[in-house]
Steps between C-alpha positions, in 0.01 A plus 500: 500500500783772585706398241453795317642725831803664274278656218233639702829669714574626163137597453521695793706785319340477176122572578256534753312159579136655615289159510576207730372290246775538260725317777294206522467496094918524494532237742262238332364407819312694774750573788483386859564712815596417856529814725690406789417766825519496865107443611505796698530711147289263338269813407767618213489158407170489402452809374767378200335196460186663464650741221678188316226352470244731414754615179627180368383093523759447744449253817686691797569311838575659827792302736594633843792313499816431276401274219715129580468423170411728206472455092642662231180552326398789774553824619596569843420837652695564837351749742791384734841408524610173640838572672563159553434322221812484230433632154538181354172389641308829372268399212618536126240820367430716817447838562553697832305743625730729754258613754751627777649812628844443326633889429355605885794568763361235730506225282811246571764513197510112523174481369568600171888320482364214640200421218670706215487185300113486562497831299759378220298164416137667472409504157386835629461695806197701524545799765267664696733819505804569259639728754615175655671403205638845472623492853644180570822451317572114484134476338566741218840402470404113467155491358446672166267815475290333217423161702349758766150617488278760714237294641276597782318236634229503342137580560208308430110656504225309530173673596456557872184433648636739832207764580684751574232642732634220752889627566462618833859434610734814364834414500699115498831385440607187497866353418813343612601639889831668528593793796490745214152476433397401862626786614333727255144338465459504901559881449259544230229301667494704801530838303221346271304438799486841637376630164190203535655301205462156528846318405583129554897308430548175465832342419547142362017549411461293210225264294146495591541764816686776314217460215240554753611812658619665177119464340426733810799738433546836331880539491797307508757668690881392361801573735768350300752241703824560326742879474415610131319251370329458147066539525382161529191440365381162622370647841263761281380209227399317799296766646353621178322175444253647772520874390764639771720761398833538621660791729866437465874631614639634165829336321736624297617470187276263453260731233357195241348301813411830674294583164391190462261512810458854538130482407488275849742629763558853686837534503675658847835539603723252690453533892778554655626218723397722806168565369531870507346546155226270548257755510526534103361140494239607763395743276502316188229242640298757669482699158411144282271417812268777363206437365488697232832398444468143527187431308703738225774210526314258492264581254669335184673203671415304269607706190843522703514098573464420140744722401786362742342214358583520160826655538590172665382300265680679224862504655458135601374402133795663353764364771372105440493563117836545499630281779 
Protein backbone atom coordinates (compact mmCIF):
# COMPACT_ATOMS: atom_id res chain seq x y z
CA UNK A 1 0.00 0.00 0.00
CA UNK A 2 2.83 2.72 0.85
CA UNK A 3 4.89 1.70 -1.74
CA UNK A 4 4.42 4.65 -3.57
CA UNK A 5 5.84 6.90 -0.26
CA UNK A 6 8.87 8.54 -2.52
CA UNK A 7 6.65 10.10 -5.34
CA UNK A 8 3.98 11.49 -3.32
CA UNK A 9 7.27 13.18 -1.18
CA UNK A 10 8.01 14.44 -4.55
CA UNK A 11 4.38 15.41 -5.02
CA UNK A 12 4.59 17.36 -2.09
CA UNK A 13 6.65 20.21 -3.90
CA UNK A 14 5.05 19.98 -7.14
CA UNK A 15 1.27 20.70 -6.36
CA UNK A 16 -1.17 21.04 -3.83
CA UNK A 17 -3.05 17.63 -3.04
CA UNK A 18 -6.69 19.18 -1.89
CA UNK A 19 -8.80 15.77 -1.79
CA UNK A 20 -8.04 12.84 0.51
CA UNK A 21 -9.32 10.74 -2.03
CA UNK A 22 -6.57 11.12 -4.43
CA UNK A 23 -4.32 9.29 -1.66
CA UNK A 24 -6.38 6.35 -1.44
CA UNK A 25 -6.71 6.31 -5.50
CA UNK A 26 -2.53 6.55 -5.56
CA UNK A 27 -2.21 3.92 -3.14
CA UNK A 28 -4.59 1.30 -4.82
CA UNK A 29 -5.95 0.37 -1.63
CA UNK A 30 -7.83 2.31 1.11
CA UNK A 31 -5.33 3.04 3.99
CA UNK A 32 -5.50 1.90 7.58
CA UNK A 33 -4.86 4.02 10.73
CA UNK A 34 -3.90 3.19 14.29
CA UNK A 35 -3.61 6.33 16.54
CA UNK A 36 -1.71 5.39 19.43
CA UNK A 37 -2.54 8.05 22.68
CA UNK A 38 -2.35 8.01 26.33
CA UNK A 39 -6.28 7.44 27.44
CA UNK A 40 -6.23 10.40 29.42
CA UNK A 41 -5.93 12.51 25.89
CA UNK A 42 -8.04 10.14 24.27
CA UNK A 43 -10.35 13.27 23.34
CA UNK A 44 -7.68 14.45 20.47
CA UNK A 45 -7.79 11.03 19.54
CA UNK A 46 -11.09 10.92 18.56
CA UNK A 47 -11.57 14.01 17.30
CA UNK A 48 -8.90 12.79 14.30
CA UNK A 49 -10.55 9.75 13.90
CA UNK A 50 -13.69 11.38 13.54
CA UNK A 51 -12.19 13.79 10.75
CA UNK A 52 -10.41 10.67 8.91
CA UNK A 53 -13.15 9.19 8.61
CA UNK A 54 -15.71 11.50 7.75
CA UNK A 55 -13.17 12.65 4.54
CA UNK A 56 -11.90 9.45 3.22
CA UNK A 57 -13.07 5.38 3.45
CA UNK A 58 -10.48 4.85 5.89
CA UNK A 59 -10.99 2.38 9.06
CA UNK A 60 -9.13 4.29 12.03
CA UNK A 61 -8.44 2.40 15.41
CA UNK A 62 -7.69 3.99 18.68
CA UNK A 63 -4.77 2.01 21.04
CA UNK A 64 -3.83 3.34 24.47
CA UNK A 65 -0.91 1.47 24.46
CA UNK A 66 2.25 0.78 22.22
CA UNK A 67 1.26 -1.48 19.41
CA UNK A 68 3.41 -5.19 20.21
CA UNK A 69 3.09 -5.96 16.91
CA UNK A 70 2.20 -3.68 13.97
CA UNK A 71 1.92 -4.13 9.89
CA UNK A 72 3.34 -2.51 7.20
CA UNK A 73 0.14 -1.99 5.46
CA UNK A 74 -0.88 0.90 8.20
CA UNK A 75 -0.35 4.14 9.39
CA UNK A 76 0.61 4.83 12.82
CA UNK A 77 -0.19 8.20 14.34
CA UNK A 78 1.76 8.84 17.71
CA UNK A 79 0.27 11.33 20.13
CA UNK A 80 3.18 10.17 22.47
CA UNK A 81 6.59 9.25 22.71
CA UNK A 82 7.69 5.98 24.11
CA UNK A 83 11.07 6.70 25.83
CA UNK A 84 11.70 3.29 26.36
CA UNK A 85 11.04 1.51 23.57
CA UNK A 86 14.16 1.35 20.87
CA UNK A 87 13.49 2.67 17.41
CA UNK A 88 13.87 -0.52 15.95
CA UNK A 89 10.59 -1.63 17.36
CA UNK A 90 8.67 1.66 16.08
CA UNK A 91 6.35 0.65 13.20
CA UNK A 92 7.53 1.01 9.46
CA UNK A 93 4.93 4.21 8.13
CA UNK A 94 4.23 6.37 11.30
CA UNK A 95 3.70 9.75 11.92
CA UNK A 96 4.23 11.72 15.24
CA UNK A 97 2.28 14.15 16.49
CA UNK A 98 4.58 16.44 19.03
CA UNK A 99 2.16 17.57 21.57
CA UNK A 100 4.67 18.84 24.34
CA UNK A 101 6.16 21.96 25.62
CA UNK A 102 9.60 21.39 23.88
CA UNK A 103 10.93 25.28 23.17
CA UNK A 104 9.48 26.33 27.02
CA UNK A 105 12.42 27.01 29.65
CA UNK A 106 11.03 24.36 31.95
CA UNK A 107 11.09 21.61 29.77
CA UNK A 108 14.20 19.07 30.48
CA UNK A 109 16.84 19.20 27.45
CA UNK A 110 16.94 15.32 27.68
CA UNK A 111 13.68 15.13 26.37
CA UNK A 112 14.36 16.13 23.08
CA UNK A 113 18.24 14.33 22.90
CA UNK A 114 16.88 11.47 24.30
CA UNK A 115 13.88 10.68 21.48
CA UNK A 116 15.58 12.74 18.63
CA UNK A 117 15.45 9.59 16.63
CA UNK A 118 11.58 9.45 17.25
CA UNK A 119 11.55 12.76 15.24
CA UNK A 120 14.14 11.54 12.44
CA UNK A 121 12.12 8.18 11.60
CA UNK A 122 8.49 9.85 11.32
CA UNK A 123 7.58 9.89 7.89
CA UNK A 124 6.44 13.24 9.18
CA UNK A 125 6.05 15.19 12.24
CA UNK A 126 3.02 17.20 12.48
CA UNK A 127 3.47 20.19 15.13
CA UNK A 128 1.14 21.83 17.09
CA UNK A 129 3.47 25.02 17.14
CA UNK A 130 6.51 25.71 14.73
CA UNK A 131 7.90 27.99 17.27
CA UNK A 132 9.05 24.74 18.82
CA UNK A 133 10.76 23.77 15.87
CA UNK A 134 12.14 27.22 15.59
CA UNK A 135 13.37 27.14 19.12
CA UNK A 136 14.81 23.94 19.82
CA UNK A 137 18.03 23.45 17.99
CA UNK A 138 18.75 19.59 17.83
CA UNK A 139 15.09 19.35 16.21
CA UNK A 140 15.75 21.76 13.39
CA UNK A 141 19.15 20.78 13.09
CA UNK A 142 18.19 16.91 12.76
CA UNK A 143 14.74 16.82 11.34
CA UNK A 144 14.20 18.54 8.00
CA UNK A 145 11.87 21.69 7.75
CA UNK A 146 9.77 20.02 4.92
CA UNK A 147 9.00 16.63 6.94
CA UNK A 148 7.49 19.21 9.60
CA UNK A 149 3.99 20.38 9.48
CA UNK A 150 1.77 22.98 11.62
CA UNK A 151 -0.86 20.92 13.03
CA UNK A 152 -3.10 21.89 15.85
CA UNK A 153 -4.92 19.25 17.19
CA UNK A 154 -7.63 19.28 15.61
CA UNK A 155 -11.26 20.08 16.21
CA UNK A 156 -14.18 18.16 15.51
CA UNK A 157 -18.08 19.72 15.55
CA UNK A 158 -20.83 17.81 15.85
CA UNK A 159 -24.10 19.54 16.81
CA UNK A 160 -24.54 20.11 20.53
CA UNK A 161 -27.70 19.44 22.01
CA UNK A 162 -26.34 21.83 25.33
CA UNK A 163 -29.27 24.47 26.13
CA UNK A 164 -27.43 26.98 26.87
CA UNK A 165 -30.11 28.40 29.19
CA UNK A 166 -28.77 25.60 31.71
CA UNK A 167 -24.88 26.87 32.37
CA UNK A 168 -25.26 28.05 35.70
CA UNK A 169 -21.67 27.39 36.80
CA UNK A 170 -19.33 30.53 35.44
CA UNK A 171 -15.99 29.67 35.44
CA UNK A 172 -14.00 25.82 35.42
CA UNK A 173 -10.69 24.67 34.82
CA UNK A 174 -9.62 21.54 34.79
CA UNK A 175 -5.96 20.07 33.97
CA UNK A 176 -2.83 18.50 35.09
CA UNK A 177 -1.82 19.89 38.98
CA UNK A 178 1.49 21.57 39.26
CA UNK A 179 2.42 24.50 42.22
CA UNK A 180 2.32 26.95 39.36
CA UNK A 181 -1.16 26.71 38.69
CA UNK A 182 -2.19 25.72 42.31
CA UNK A 183 -0.93 28.58 43.45
CA UNK A 184 -2.60 30.85 41.00
CA UNK A 185 -6.16 29.23 40.65
CA UNK A 186 -6.57 29.27 44.66
CA UNK A 187 -5.98 33.08 44.15
CA UNK A 188 -8.39 33.52 41.45
CA UNK A 189 -11.10 31.53 43.12
CA UNK A 190 -11.16 33.57 46.13
CA UNK A 191 -10.86 36.95 44.16
CA UNK A 192 -13.65 35.41 41.87
CA UNK A 193 -15.61 34.79 44.86
CA UNK A 194 -15.75 38.20 46.23
CA UNK A 195 -16.99 39.50 42.87
CA UNK A 196 -20.09 36.53 43.22
CA UNK A 197 -18.54 34.54 40.27
CA UNK A 198 -18.92 31.10 40.55
CA UNK A 199 -15.46 29.28 39.60
CA UNK A 200 -14.63 25.57 40.14
CA UNK A 201 -10.66 23.65 39.44
CA UNK A 202 -10.18 20.40 39.09
CA UNK A 203 -6.86 18.82 38.28
CA UNK A 204 -6.39 15.24 36.90
CA UNK A 205 -11.22 15.73 36.01
CA UNK A 206 -11.61 13.66 33.11
CA UNK A 207 -14.36 11.30 31.05
CA UNK A 208 -17.90 11.25 31.96
CA UNK A 209 -17.49 13.89 35.12
CA UNK A 210 -15.63 16.65 33.26
CA UNK A 211 -18.46 16.25 30.41
CA UNK A 212 -21.06 16.79 32.94
CA UNK A 213 -19.95 19.91 34.52
CA UNK A 214 -18.76 21.56 31.29
CA UNK A 215 -22.57 21.20 29.69
CA UNK A 216 -23.31 23.53 32.79
CA UNK A 217 -20.32 25.91 32.12
CA UNK A 218 -19.86 29.27 30.43
CA UNK A 219 -16.06 29.66 30.34
CA UNK A 220 -13.09 27.73 30.42
CA UNK A 221 -10.52 29.41 32.32
CA UNK A 222 -6.71 28.33 30.93
CA UNK A 223 -3.70 29.06 33.28
CA UNK A 224 -1.02 27.56 31.28
CA UNK A 225 1.50 24.97 33.31
CA UNK A 226 4.74 25.57 31.57
CA UNK A 227 7.16 29.36 31.31
CA UNK A 228 6.31 30.46 27.62
CA UNK A 229 4.50 27.97 26.32
CA UNK A 230 2.79 27.55 22.79
CA UNK A 231 -1.55 27.94 23.04
CA UNK A 232 -2.73 24.55 23.33
CA UNK A 233 -5.82 23.95 21.98
CA UNK A 234 -7.01 20.57 23.20
CA UNK A 235 -8.31 22.04 26.61
CA UNK A 236 -10.68 24.65 24.42
CA UNK A 237 -11.88 21.74 21.69
CA UNK A 238 -12.89 19.91 24.68
CA UNK A 239 -14.93 22.57 26.14
CA UNK A 240 -16.40 23.78 22.92
CA UNK A 241 -18.18 20.53 22.36
CA UNK A 242 -20.65 22.00 25.08
CA UNK A 243 -20.45 25.74 23.98
CA UNK A 244 -17.81 27.13 26.69
CA UNK A 245 -15.61 29.74 25.67
CA UNK A 246 -12.28 30.12 26.88
CA UNK A 247 -10.68 33.03 29.17
CA UNK A 248 -7.02 32.40 28.82
CA UNK A 249 -3.28 33.71 29.96
CA UNK A 250 -1.89 35.05 26.61
CA UNK A 251 1.40 33.41 24.82
CA UNK A 252 3.76 34.65 22.79
CA UNK A 253 4.93 34.35 19.66
CA UNK A 254 2.69 31.98 19.19
CA UNK A 255 0.29 34.29 16.52
CA UNK A 256 -1.14 31.24 13.93
CA UNK A 257 -2.66 29.25 17.06
CA UNK A 258 -3.55 32.55 18.80
CA UNK A 259 -5.61 33.38 15.44
CA UNK A 260 -6.70 30.28 15.06
CA UNK A 261 -9.09 30.40 18.16
CA UNK A 262 -9.51 33.94 18.54
CA UNK A 263 -13.21 33.76 17.61
CA UNK A 264 -13.33 31.51 21.10
CA UNK A 265 -10.91 32.80 23.73
CA UNK A 266 -10.33 36.33 25.59
CA UNK A 267 -6.96 36.67 25.62
CA UNK A 268 -5.21 38.25 29.09
CA UNK A 269 -1.86 38.64 30.12
CA UNK A 270 0.37 36.16 32.02
CA UNK A 271 -0.10 36.49 35.94
CA UNK A 272 2.68 37.03 37.49
CA UNK A 273 3.94 34.21 39.72
CA UNK A 274 2.91 36.43 42.78
CA UNK A 275 -0.41 37.08 41.47
CA UNK A 276 -0.10 40.78 41.54
CA UNK A 277 -1.64 41.24 38.09
CA UNK A 278 -4.38 38.94 38.57
CA UNK A 279 -6.81 41.49 38.67
CA UNK A 280 -6.55 41.83 34.70
CA UNK A 281 -7.94 38.23 34.64
CA UNK A 282 -10.55 39.30 37.27
CA UNK A 283 -11.60 41.73 35.03
CA UNK A 284 -11.58 39.89 31.91
CA UNK A 285 -14.29 37.31 33.31
CA UNK A 286 -16.31 39.88 35.00
CA UNK A 287 -16.49 41.87 31.58
CA UNK A 288 -17.38 38.31 29.40
CA UNK A 289 -19.67 37.48 32.52
CA UNK A 290 -21.99 40.25 31.15
CA UNK A 291 -24.93 39.62 29.80
CA UNK A 292 -25.05 41.59 27.12
CA UNK A 293 -21.73 40.57 26.56
CA UNK A 294 -22.05 37.00 26.83
CA UNK A 295 -25.18 36.31 24.91
CA UNK A 296 -23.15 38.69 22.16
CA UNK A 297 -20.41 35.79 22.42
CA UNK A 298 -22.27 33.37 22.34
CA UNK A 299 -24.63 34.18 19.88
CA UNK A 300 -22.94 32.53 16.72
CA UNK A 301 -21.21 29.56 18.43
CA UNK A 302 -22.06 27.60 16.12
CA UNK A 303 -20.99 29.66 13.02
CA UNK A 304 -17.56 29.88 15.05
CA UNK A 305 -17.42 25.86 15.78
CA UNK A 306 -17.78 25.06 12.18
CA UNK A 307 -15.34 27.28 11.19
CA UNK A 308 -12.48 25.90 13.61
CA UNK A 309 -14.06 23.04 12.19
CA UNK A 310 -13.23 23.24 8.79
CA UNK A 311 -9.97 24.79 9.17
CA UNK A 312 -9.07 21.51 10.82
CA UNK A 313 -10.25 19.51 8.47
CA UNK A 314 -8.45 21.30 5.71
CA UNK A 315 -4.83 21.34 7.26
CA UNK A 316 -5.25 17.69 8.27
CA UNK A 317 -6.51 16.71 4.60
CA UNK A 318 -3.56 18.34 3.13
CA UNK A 319 -0.92 16.98 5.84
CA UNK A 320 -2.20 13.03 5.24
CA UNK A 321 -2.27 13.66 1.41
CA UNK A 322 1.09 14.11 1.40
CA UNK A 323 2.39 11.92 4.19
Amino acid sequence: MFRNFTQRKEIRYGRNISDLQEVNVRNDRIPRITIIVPEMIKDNALDIKNHIEEIGKIMVEIRHTFPPRHSDEALYIFLVIYPRVDIEYYPKHYVLWQTEQISSPDVNNSYYTKNIEVFKKALDVYEISMRHYERVDIYNQQVERRNVFYNPLPFYHENSPVSLRKKTLDCLFFGTFNQRRNRILGVLKERLRAENISFEYYFDLFGEKRDKMLENTKYIVNIHFYQNPSFEGSRVNIGLRYNCLCISEDVEDDSDTKELYADVTKFTPVINDDCSNIEEMVNMIKYNLQSDVYNNNISDIEIKKYGLHEQSRKRLIESLAVT
